[in-house]
Amino acid sequence: MQFLEQWLLTILIFLPTAGAGVVLLARTQKSVRWVALATTLVTFGLSLLVLALYDWSPASVYGYGELGKPGTVQLVQSVSWIGAFNIEYKVGVDGLALPLVLLSTLICVLACVASWNIDKLTKPYMALFLFLETGILGTFLSLDFFLFYVFFEVTLLPMYFLIGIWGGPRRQYAAIKFFLYTLVGSIGLLVTLIGTYLYTRGLTVPGLDLSRGTFDLILLARADVQTAMGAAGLSVGLAKTFFLLLALAFFVKLPSVPFHTWLPDAHVEAPTPMSMILAALLLKMGGFGLFRVAYPLFPEAAKALWLVIAIVGVVSIIYGALCAMSQTDFTRLVAYSSVSHMGFVILGAAVMTPAAVSGAIFMMVAHGITSAMMFFV
């Protein structure tokens, strides 16, 4: 049981990649489809096992737990990856990630079923699709900032090719637009990643060895670490800059107004199964990033800039809804309604009360189900 708990999340993340390898070795179109479906079904089963193993008793702290009590983050596996920079392969699951992991594995099963009539280059299509699932699950389960960034970017290339090769008449335009928007947003994520690491190097925090810095998202969210970073020169103004760069990266992914224009084109041109993945899962990575990275790492900056974030959320809600009302194309209607729905997630994050945050997370899961189902039918 201990071996299973230690390796379960890693197996869950990389099983689709192993399935993609088997798909590439398959000889017939029929076997390609069945291998892909079997992989997604087993991955879904593993996510249910994660749910069964998760300890729902009251946690002692946000993090890994103390005094024998479970923390909010469980089933943690940590291995040194790039020792010189103290980068770790660290994955774990908590109440924020678990519903999104379950949603991801379920939607991927349905998307695989919806892909059954893909006749054009079926083998590379299924391989890219399974590789995309690995990127999505890795993003939701990462506890290391650098690892989170890697998985966050891994989702970009498979979706680019899935839209650009198997999409509609304007597929190349839509794919390049999706790629460029997301790439520009990711620059802000990379700058913040490097900046926070530099300010953690050599910090003196009781009980922690930060001589080589850290990318651990749970440690970076600790009050004593943030206080030490402030004393080391991370000013309020710089913290606000980092927070806004993170907000930019995740607002593009959600997407929010005015960074939303890539979404209608991507929805219209993407093959239907990829529209399911796009609406149900890739958009949620933006909301997840706000709650996993932006707000825990820079809470004071978030508190100071709450009105700006709230305005972005309200504008997205109203503008997205008005645009959706005027659409005659169903996929564009879903795209603009998604912009409106994700505005509620931004608004919930801006308010920062327990009810608002819980509502925002509920909205992400609910929208993931309804939007994917509309494409599925």
CSV table of C-alpha atoms in Angstrom, one decimal, residues 95-265:
chain,number,residue,atom,x,y,z
A,95,GLY,CA,-9.1,19.4,-2.4
A,96,LEU,CA,-8.3,22.0,-5.1
A,97,ALA,CA,-6.7,19.5,-7.6
A,98,LEU,CA,-8.8,16.4,-6.9
A,99,PRO,CA,-12.1,17.5,-8.5
A,100,LEU,CA,-10.2,18.8,-11.5
A,101,VAL,CA,-8.2,15.5,-11.9
A,102,LEU,CA,-11.4,13.5,-11.8
A,103,LEU,CA,-13.0,15.9,-14.3
A,104,SER,CA,-10.0,15.6,-16.6
A,105,THR,CA,-9.9,11.8,-16.7
A,106,LEU,CA,-13.6,11.6,-17.3
A,107,ILE,CA,-13.7,14.1,-20.1
A,108,CYS,CA,-10.7,12.5,-21.7
A,109,VAL,CA,-12.6,9.2,-21.8
A,110,LEU,CA,-15.6,10.9,-23.5
A,111,ALA,CA,-13.3,12.8,-25.9
A,112,CYS,CA,-11.7,9.5,-26.9
A,113,VAL,CA,-15.1,8.1,-27.7
A,114,ALA,CA,-16.0,11.3,-29.6
A,115,SER,CA,-12.8,10.8,-31.6
A,116,TRP,CA,-13.9,7.4,-32.9
A,117,ASN,CA,-14.8,8.8,-36.4
A,118,ILE,CA,-11.4,10.5,-36.9
A,119,ASP,CA,-10.1,8.8,-40.0
A,120,LYS,CA,-7.3,11.2,-41.0
A,121,LEU,CA,-3.9,10.2,-39.5
A,122,THR,CA,-5.6,8.4,-36.6
A,123,LYS,CA,-2.4,7.1,-35.0
A,124,PRO,CA,-0.6,10.5,-34.5
A,125,TYR,CA,-4.0,12.1,-33.5
A,126,MET,CA,-4.5,9.6,-30.7
A,127,ALA,CA,-0.8,9.8,-29.6
A,128,LEU,CA,-1.0,13.6,-29.3
A,129,PHE,CA,-4.3,13.4,-27.5
A,130,LEU,CA,-2.9,11.0,-24.9
A,131,PHE,CA,0.2,13.2,-24.5
A,132,LEU,CA,-2.1,16.2,-24.0
A,133,GLU,CA,-3.8,14.3,-21.1
A,134,THR,CA,-0.4,13.8,-19.4
A,135,GLY,CA,0.3,17.6,-19.6
A,136,ILE,CA,-3.2,18.4,-18.1
A,137,LEU,CA,-2.9,16.0,-15.2
A,138,GLY,CA,0.7,17.0,-14.5
A,139,THR,CA,-0.3,20.7,-14.3
A,140,PHE,CA,-3.1,19.9,-11.7
A,141,LEU,CA,-0.8,17.7,-9.6
A,142,SER,CA,2.5,19.6,-9.6
A,143,LEU,CA,3.7,21.0,-6.3
A,144,ASP,CA,7.0,22.4,-7.7
A,145,PHE,CA,6.8,25.7,-9.5
A,146,PHE,CA,9.3,24.7,-12.2
A,147,LEU,CA,7.5,21.4,-12.8
A,148,PHE,CA,4.2,23.2,-12.9
A,149,TYR,CA,5.6,25.5,-15.7
A,150,VAL,CA,6.9,22.5,-17.7
A,151,PHE,CA,3.5,20.7,-17.6
A,152,PHE,CA,1.7,24.0,-18.3
A,153,GLU,CA,3.7,24.4,-21.5
A,154,VAL,CA,3.6,20.8,-22.4
A,155,THR,CA,-0.2,21.1,-23.1
A,156,LEU,CA,0.5,23.8,-25.7
A,157,LEU,CA,2.2,21.8,-28.5
A,158,PRO,CA,-0.2,18.9,-28.7
A,159,MET,CA,-3.2,21.2,-28.9
A,160,TYR,CA,-1.5,23.3,-31.5
A,161,PHE,CA,-1.1,20.3,-33.8
A,162,LEU,CA,-4.5,18.8,-33.0
A,163,ILE,CA,-6.1,22.1,-34.1
A,164,GLY,CA,-3.7,22.8,-37.0
A,165,ILE,CA,-3.9,19.4,-38.6
A,166,TRP,CA,-7.4,18.1,-37.8
A,167,GLY,CA,-9.3,21.3,-37.6
A,168,GLY,CA,-11.6,23.2,-39.9
A,169,PRO,CA,-10.9,25.4,-43.0
A,170,ARG,CA,-9.1,28.2,-41.0
A,171,ARG,CA,-7.4,25.7,-38.7
A,172,GLN,CA,-3.9,27.1,-39.2
A,173,TYR,CA,-4.9,30.6,-38.3
A,174,ALA,CA,-6.7,29.4,-35.2
A,175,ALA,CA,-3.8,27.2,-34.1
A,176,ILE,CA,-1.2,29.9,-34.5
A,177,LYS,CA,-3.4,32.5,-32.7
A,178,PHE,CA,-3.9,30.0,-29.8
A,179,PHE,CA,-0.2,29.3,-29.7
A,180,LEU,CA,0.9,32.9,-29.7
A,181,TYR,CA,-1.6,34.2,-27.1
A,182,THR,CA,-0.7,31.4,-24.7
A,183,LEU,CA,3.0,31.7,-25.3
A,184,VAL,CA,3.0,35.5,-24.6
A,185,GLY,CA,1.1,34.8,-21.4
A,186,SER,CA,3.6,32.2,-20.3
A,187,ILE,CA,6.4,34.7,-20.5
A,188,GLY,CA,4.9,36.4,-17.4
A,189,LEU,CA,4.8,33.0,-15.7
A,190,LEU,CA,8.5,32.4,-16.5
A,191,VAL,CA,9.6,35.8,-15.3
A,192,THR,CA,7.8,35.3,-12.0
A,193,LEU,CA,9.2,31.8,-11.6
A,194,ILE,CA,12.8,33.0,-12.0
A,195,GLY,CA,12.1,36.1,-9.8
A,196,THR,CA,10.6,34.2,-6.8
A,197,TYR,CA,13.4,31.6,-7.0
A,198,LEU,CA,16.1,34.3,-6.8
A,199,TYR,CA,14.5,35.9,-3.8
A,200,THR,CA,14.4,32.6,-1.9
A,201,ARG,CA,18.1,31.8,-2.3
A,202,GLY,CA,20.0,32.0,1.0
A,203,LEU,CA,17.0,32.9,3.1
A,204,THR,CA,17.1,32.2,6.8
A,205,VAL,CA,13.9,30.5,7.9
A,206,PRO,CA,13.8,28.3,11.0
A,207,GLY,CA,13.4,24.7,10.2
A,208,LEU,CA,14.0,25.1,6.4
A,209,ASP,CA,17.1,24.8,4.3
A,210,LEU,CA,16.8,27.5,1.6
A,211,SER,CA,20.5,27.9,0.8
A,212,ARG,CA,19.8,26.8,-2.7
A,213,GLY,CA,16.4,28.5,-3.0
A,214,THR,CA,13.2,26.6,-3.6
A,215,PHE,CA,10.5,26.1,-6.2
A,216,ASP,CA,8.1,24.3,-3.7
A,217,LEU,CA,4.7,26.0,-4.1
A,218,ILE,CA,3.6,24.9,-0.6
A,219,LEU,CA,6.8,26.4,1.0
A,220,LEU,CA,6.5,29.6,-1.0
A,221,ALA,CA,2.9,30.0,0.3
A,222,ARG,CA,4.1,29.9,4.0
A,223,ALA,CA,3.9,33.2,5.9
A,224,ASP,CA,7.4,32.9,7.4
A,225,VAL,CA,9.0,32.3,3.9
A,226,GLN,CA,7.1,35.3,2.4
A,227,THR,CA,8.2,37.5,5.4
A,228,ALA,CA,11.8,36.5,4.8
A,229,MET,CA,11.5,37.2,1.1
A,230,GLY,CA,10.2,40.7,1.9
A,231,ALA,CA,13.1,41.3,4.2
A,232,ALA,CA,15.5,40.1,1.5
A,233,GLY,CA,14.2,42.8,-0.9
A,234,LEU,CA,11.0,41.6,-2.4
A,235,SER,CA,9.2,44.9,-2.1
A,236,VAL,CA,5.4,45.4,-2.2
A,237,GLY,CA,5.7,47.0,-5.6
A,238,LEU,CA,7.7,44.1,-7.0
A,239,ALA,CA,5.3,41.6,-5.5
A,240,LYS,CA,2.4,43.5,-7.3
A,241,THR,CA,4.4,43.2,-10.5
A,242,PHE,CA,4.9,39.5,-10.1
A,243,PHE,CA,1.2,39.0,-9.2
A,244,LEU,CA,0.1,40.9,-12.3
A,245,LEU,CA,2.4,38.9,-14.5
A,246,LEU,CA,0.9,35.7,-13.1
A,247,ALA,CA,-2.6,37.1,-13.6
A,248,LEU,CA,-1.7,37.9,-17.2
A,249,ALA,CA,-0.6,34.3,-17.8
A,250,PHE,CA,-3.7,32.8,-16.3
A,251,PHE,CA,-6.1,35.4,-17.7
A,252,VAL,CA,-5.0,34.5,-21.2
A,253,LYS,CA,-5.6,30.8,-20.4
A,254,LEU,CA,-9.0,31.3,-18.8
A,255,PRO,CA,-9.5,33.5,-21.0
A,256,SER,CA,-10.7,36.8,-19.8
A,257,VAL,CA,-11.5,40.1,-21.7
A,258,PRO,CA,-9.5,41.4,-23.4
A,259,PHE,CA,-7.3,38.3,-23.9
A,260,HIS,CA,-10.2,36.1,-25.1
A,261,THR,CA,-10.2,36.5,-28.9
A,262,TRP,CA,-8.3,33.3,-29.5
A,263,LEU,CA,-11.0,31.2,-27.9
A,264,PRO,CA,-13.9,31.6,-30.5
A,265,ASP,CA,-11.5,30.9,-33.4
